[in-house]
Amino acid sequence: MGGTSVKLHEYQSKQIFAHYGIPIPKGKVASTAEEARQIASELGKRVVVKSQVLVGGRGKAGGVKVANNPDEAEQVAQKILGMNIKGLTVRKVLVDEAADIQQEIYLGVVINRAARRVTMMASAAGGMEIEEVARTAPEKIIKVLIDPFIGLCDYQARQIAFALGLKGDQIRDFGVIASGLYKAFGDCDASLAEINPLVITGEGKLLAVDGKIVTDDNASFRHPDLTAVRDVDEETSSEAEARKFGLSYIQLDGQIGCMVNGAGLAMTTMDIVKLFGGSPANFLDIGGGASADKVAAALRIILADANVKAVLFNIFGGITRCDEVAKGIVSALEQVPTQAPMVIRLVGTNEEEGRAILAGATLRVQTASTLVEAAQKAVAAAKGEEYVPPPPPPPVVYKPRRHSVVRPAAKKTARPAAKKSVKKAAKPIKKATRKLVKKAR
Ligand code: GDP
Ligand code: MN
């Protein structure tokens, strides 16, 4: 259940790549500056010190630095360790032998849902994020669809190599790298395997300088080894807590916290919040048959997000019982007192019992009977506004059909009158145009 993923660190991804015959630089991981110095002196060459955090764009953020000697490596590591990159604290650095980079190439394997094929993508404009290339110069991206029964063919790898402008031995070496990457992707049940950049060195050799593997959580049971390396430190505490309670939670950047049962209903709820001008703070599916404990955990997670200005509960009780949900809400609010307004829509199994529990707890909650009403209330609450019910629709007036063959007299007189007034109005205009025409002559 859920569409979560396990991201592997650069050093972990590159170790896997190496296992598949992809050339990577020599290097080791350090968690202190002193260790970084040690590794640099072992390597005995210019090194690159790289922050190991699970985000892209570390280079731009100052998390990748070249050091000429062990002392420099120590200084640079000192700076990078503890650095905050896109909300994540750097706890480890990879100290790699520095590469002499002539060109940066992008090479990635992804799932192309539209084509229902695994796709290999490459671009001679590597180094920068591929999304950027896709936006600014999509023609620079080479794509090859891979038949799952045949796998990546040699001719396909050569086709990519030629398109990248590779020469001589590079073409053969690229074939090894491409097939290794494809194999690694499949064996890891990955949703992404990427080398960015794959560099051409001063000696004309290919080298995977960066690596990224994202695996599909649905296949975690097949990869206890990969699951074990999951870096819990790297997850936001909310995501870690959600996973512990079996909740599907994805943090977004809006103001309305949403607690919903069922992924489809959760998406619908987010859409409707958007429709009424709000913006969801998260996707959260508490799942079927959620217990009070689970609901309490979910609410704690939602309220831990400082952006949340209002919480919208949209619970459709089927297997999930509304009274259990209500108990969870009450107990969570005892644990985490909050000023955030709450809007609750509880319908289905045991809804009366659920409402009674909420009413008995004298909570500052608004209830709603439809999703539209609930969303409107939540949007208003998040803006600190009073909910104004929409005006009732205009009454539908029943007009009995006339059965008489005689047309109503009023219509007959109305028509010529209208014509007359149009003619009258047109008179001065006609006069004016005639004058103009005369003048022109
Ligand atoms: P990202 O920014 O998180 O994708 O991190 P990368 O590992 O891709 O590094 C970012 C950039 O740093 C690369 O595109 C290179 O330009 C540069 N870089 C990385 N490793 C080396 C290296 O060994 N030598 C040199 N000269 N530059 C490097
Ligand atoms: Mn990169």
Short mmCIF file of C-alpha atoms and ligand atoms in Angstrom, two decimals, residues 50 56-59 104 127-129 194-197 209-211, ligand 2:
data_model
loop_
_atom_site.label_atom_id
_atom_site.label_comp_id
_atom_site.label_asym_id
_atom_site.label_seq_id
_atom_site.Cartn_x
_atom_site.Cartn_y
_atom_site.Cartn_z
CA LYS A 50 30.39 15.55 -1.02
CA GLY A 56 19.43 16.95 -5.61
CA GLY A 57 21.32 20.14 -6.33
CA ARG A 58 23.88 19.69 -3.54
CA GLY A 59 26.54 21.20 -5.78
CA GLU A 104 29.15 15.87 -18.05
CA GLY A 127 25.32 17.85 -14.59
CA MET A 128 22.26 20.03 -14.24
CA GLU A 129 18.99 18.47 -13.21
CA GLU A 194 20.46 7.75 -12.46
CA ILE A 195 24.04 8.80 -13.13
CA ASN A 196 24.29 12.58 -13.26
CA PRO A 197 26.92 13.36 -14.23
CA VAL A 209 30.64 10.77 -10.52
CA ASP A 210 27.16 10.96 -9.00
CA GLY A 211 24.57 8.25 -8.43
MN MN B 2 24.26 15.15 -9.65
#
